[in-house]
XYZ file of C-alpha atoms in Angstrom:
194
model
C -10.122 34.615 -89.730
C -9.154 35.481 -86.242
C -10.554 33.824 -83.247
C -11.627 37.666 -82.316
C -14.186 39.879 -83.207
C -14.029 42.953 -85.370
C -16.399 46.328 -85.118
C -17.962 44.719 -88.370
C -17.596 40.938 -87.688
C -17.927 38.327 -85.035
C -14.579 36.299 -84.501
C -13.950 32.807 -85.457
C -14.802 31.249 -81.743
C -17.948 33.472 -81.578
C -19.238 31.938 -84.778
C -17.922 28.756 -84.256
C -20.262 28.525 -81.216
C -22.985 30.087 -82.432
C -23.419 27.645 -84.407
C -22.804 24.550 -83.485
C -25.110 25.490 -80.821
C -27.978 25.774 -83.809
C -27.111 22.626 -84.450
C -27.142 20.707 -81.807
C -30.419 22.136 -80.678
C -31.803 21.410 -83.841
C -30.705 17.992 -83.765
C -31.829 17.894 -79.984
C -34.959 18.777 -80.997
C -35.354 16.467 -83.655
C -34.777 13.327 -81.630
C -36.551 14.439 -78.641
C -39.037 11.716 -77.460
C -42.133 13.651 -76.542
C -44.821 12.782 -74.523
C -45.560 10.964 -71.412
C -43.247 9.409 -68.842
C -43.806 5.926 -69.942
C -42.782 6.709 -73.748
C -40.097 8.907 -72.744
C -38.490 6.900 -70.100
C -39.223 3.638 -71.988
C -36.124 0.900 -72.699
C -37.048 0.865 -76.265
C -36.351 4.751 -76.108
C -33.016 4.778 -73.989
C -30.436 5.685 -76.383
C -32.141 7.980 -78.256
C -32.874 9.784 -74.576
C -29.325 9.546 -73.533
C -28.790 11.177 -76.907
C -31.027 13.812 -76.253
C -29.458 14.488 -72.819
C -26.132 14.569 -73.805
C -27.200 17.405 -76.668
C -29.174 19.455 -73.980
C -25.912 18.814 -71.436
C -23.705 19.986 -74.634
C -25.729 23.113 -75.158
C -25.909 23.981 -71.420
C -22.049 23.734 -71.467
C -21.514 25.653 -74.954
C -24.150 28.527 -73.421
C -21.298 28.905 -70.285
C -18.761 29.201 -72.671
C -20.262 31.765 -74.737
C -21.352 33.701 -72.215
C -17.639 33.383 -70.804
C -16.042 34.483 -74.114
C -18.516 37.173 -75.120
C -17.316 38.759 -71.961
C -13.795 38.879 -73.552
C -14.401 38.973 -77.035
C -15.228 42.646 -79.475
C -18.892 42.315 -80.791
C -19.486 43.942 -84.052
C -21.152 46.889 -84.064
C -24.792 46.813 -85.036
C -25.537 48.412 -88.906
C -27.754 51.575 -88.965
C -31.195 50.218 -88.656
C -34.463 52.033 -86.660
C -34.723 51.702 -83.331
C -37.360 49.189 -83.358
C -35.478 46.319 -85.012
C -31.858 47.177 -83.045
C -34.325 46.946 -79.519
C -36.348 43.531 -81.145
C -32.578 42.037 -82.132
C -31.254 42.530 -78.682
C -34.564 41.088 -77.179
C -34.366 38.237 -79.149
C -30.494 37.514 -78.463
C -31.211 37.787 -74.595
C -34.187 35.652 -74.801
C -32.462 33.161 -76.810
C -29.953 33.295 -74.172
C -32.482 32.537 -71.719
C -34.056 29.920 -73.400
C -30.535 28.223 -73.584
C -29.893 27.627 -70.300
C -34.107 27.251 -69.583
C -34.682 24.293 -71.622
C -32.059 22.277 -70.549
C -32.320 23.295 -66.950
C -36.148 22.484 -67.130
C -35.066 19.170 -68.751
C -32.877 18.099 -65.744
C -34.954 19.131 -62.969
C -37.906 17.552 -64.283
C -36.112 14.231 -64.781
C -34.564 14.646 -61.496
C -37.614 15.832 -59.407
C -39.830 12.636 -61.702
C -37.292 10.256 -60.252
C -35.124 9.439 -63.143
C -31.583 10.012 -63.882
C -29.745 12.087 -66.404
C -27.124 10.093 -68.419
C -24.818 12.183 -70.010
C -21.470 10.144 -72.726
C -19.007 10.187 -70.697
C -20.154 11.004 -67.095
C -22.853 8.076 -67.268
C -25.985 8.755 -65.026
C -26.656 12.059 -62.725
C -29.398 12.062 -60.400
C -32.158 11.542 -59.494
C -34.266 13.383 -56.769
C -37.110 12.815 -55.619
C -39.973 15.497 -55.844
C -43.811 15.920 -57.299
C -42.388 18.930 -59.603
C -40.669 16.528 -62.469
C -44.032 16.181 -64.861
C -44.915 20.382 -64.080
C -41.150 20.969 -65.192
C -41.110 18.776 -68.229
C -44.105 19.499 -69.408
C -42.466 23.437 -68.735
C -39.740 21.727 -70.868
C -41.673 20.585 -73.718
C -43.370 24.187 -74.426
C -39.755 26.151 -73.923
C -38.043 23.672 -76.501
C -41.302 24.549 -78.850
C -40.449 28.077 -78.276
C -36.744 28.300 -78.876
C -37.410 26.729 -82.006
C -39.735 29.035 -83.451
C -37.963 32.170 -82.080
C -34.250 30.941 -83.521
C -36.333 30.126 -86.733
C -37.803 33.943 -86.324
C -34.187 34.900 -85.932
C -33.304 33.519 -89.266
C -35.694 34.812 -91.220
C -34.764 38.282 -89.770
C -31.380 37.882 -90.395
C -31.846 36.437 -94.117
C -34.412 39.987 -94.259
C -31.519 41.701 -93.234
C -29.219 40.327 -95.980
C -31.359 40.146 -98.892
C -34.056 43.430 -98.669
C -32.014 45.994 -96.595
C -28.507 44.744 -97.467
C -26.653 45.338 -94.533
C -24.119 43.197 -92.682
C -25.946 41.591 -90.235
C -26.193 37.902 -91.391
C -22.570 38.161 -93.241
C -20.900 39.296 -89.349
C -21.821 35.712 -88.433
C -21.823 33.595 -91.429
C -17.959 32.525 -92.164
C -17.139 33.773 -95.532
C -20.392 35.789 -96.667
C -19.463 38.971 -98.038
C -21.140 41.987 -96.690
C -23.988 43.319 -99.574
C -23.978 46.320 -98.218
C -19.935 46.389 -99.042
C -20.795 45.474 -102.819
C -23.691 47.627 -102.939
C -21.187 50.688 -102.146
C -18.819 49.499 -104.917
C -21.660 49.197 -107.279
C -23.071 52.549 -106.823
C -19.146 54.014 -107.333
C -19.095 51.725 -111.122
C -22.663 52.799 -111.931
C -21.420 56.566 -111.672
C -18.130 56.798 -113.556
């Protein structure tokens, strides 16, 4: 697989990032402490918070270099679909976008602006500020994370639709090794006529 993409295929670093960034905001998600100050901040939550910063910090950083590379990199050219869904992907791959670098910016101003650090592996505590905007921001923080979750699970589905009902390429351009259906479908309707 080459590290480019093709008109029908995202490259091997373009789906490589794609998605370990799924899953380190899943797993981001998942350990998230929730709630208020005192349960988030608390010493019987720390490592499981400096987990959760370091997978927001890690996402922050992949979303740079995907933005970087896409710059570079051939996207695949979208199957023949109505304008409605190609205008609803694109919508959904900017806001997901958005949301990338929202969440974790929220994240770090709010623990900034509260007063608390960010501790990141390896570069150990960032911050803090002072500022009355932290609890506004994380709060802001808590509803984007909901929110990115429910749209990449939206996504999903709609690229699962894709694959399954209308049989185009749109899930097998980013999945490494899925063969396109749309591909066998041709074949198929060349056997089913001789």
């Amino acid at each position: 697989m080459s590290l480019s993409g093709t008109t029908t295929r995202y490259g091997g670093l373009a789906q490589a990032l794609h998605w370990l960034t799924a899953l380190l905001v899943l797993i981001a998600f998942l350990v998230s402490a929730g709630g208020p100050p005192e349960r988030v901040y608390s010493a019987a939550r720390a490592s499981t918070l400096q987990l959760h910063e370091s997978l927001g910090f890690a996402v922050f950083c992949l979303l740079v270099i995907r933005l970087v590379w896409r710059v570079f990199d051939r996207i695949p050219e979208a199957p023949a679909m109505p304008i409605w869904m190609e205008v609803t992907s694109k919508a959904t791959h900017w806001a997901l976008y958005a949301l990338l670098f929202a969440v974790p910016a929220t994240a770090m101003l709010g623990a900034w602006f509260d007063g608390h650090p960010v501790t990141v592996y390896g570069l150990g505590a960032i911050g803090p500020f002072s500022g009355t905007w932290g609890a506004p921001l994380a709060e802001i923080h808590g509803t984007l994370g909901d929110i990115i979750m429910w749209l990449a699970g939206l996504h999903a589905a709609a690229a699962i639709f894709h694959h399954v009902f209308l049989r185009d390429r749109v899930l097998s351009q980013m999945v490494p090794g899925l063969p396109d259906p749309s591909s066998g479908q041709k074949w198929l309707n060349a056997v089913n006529r001789e």
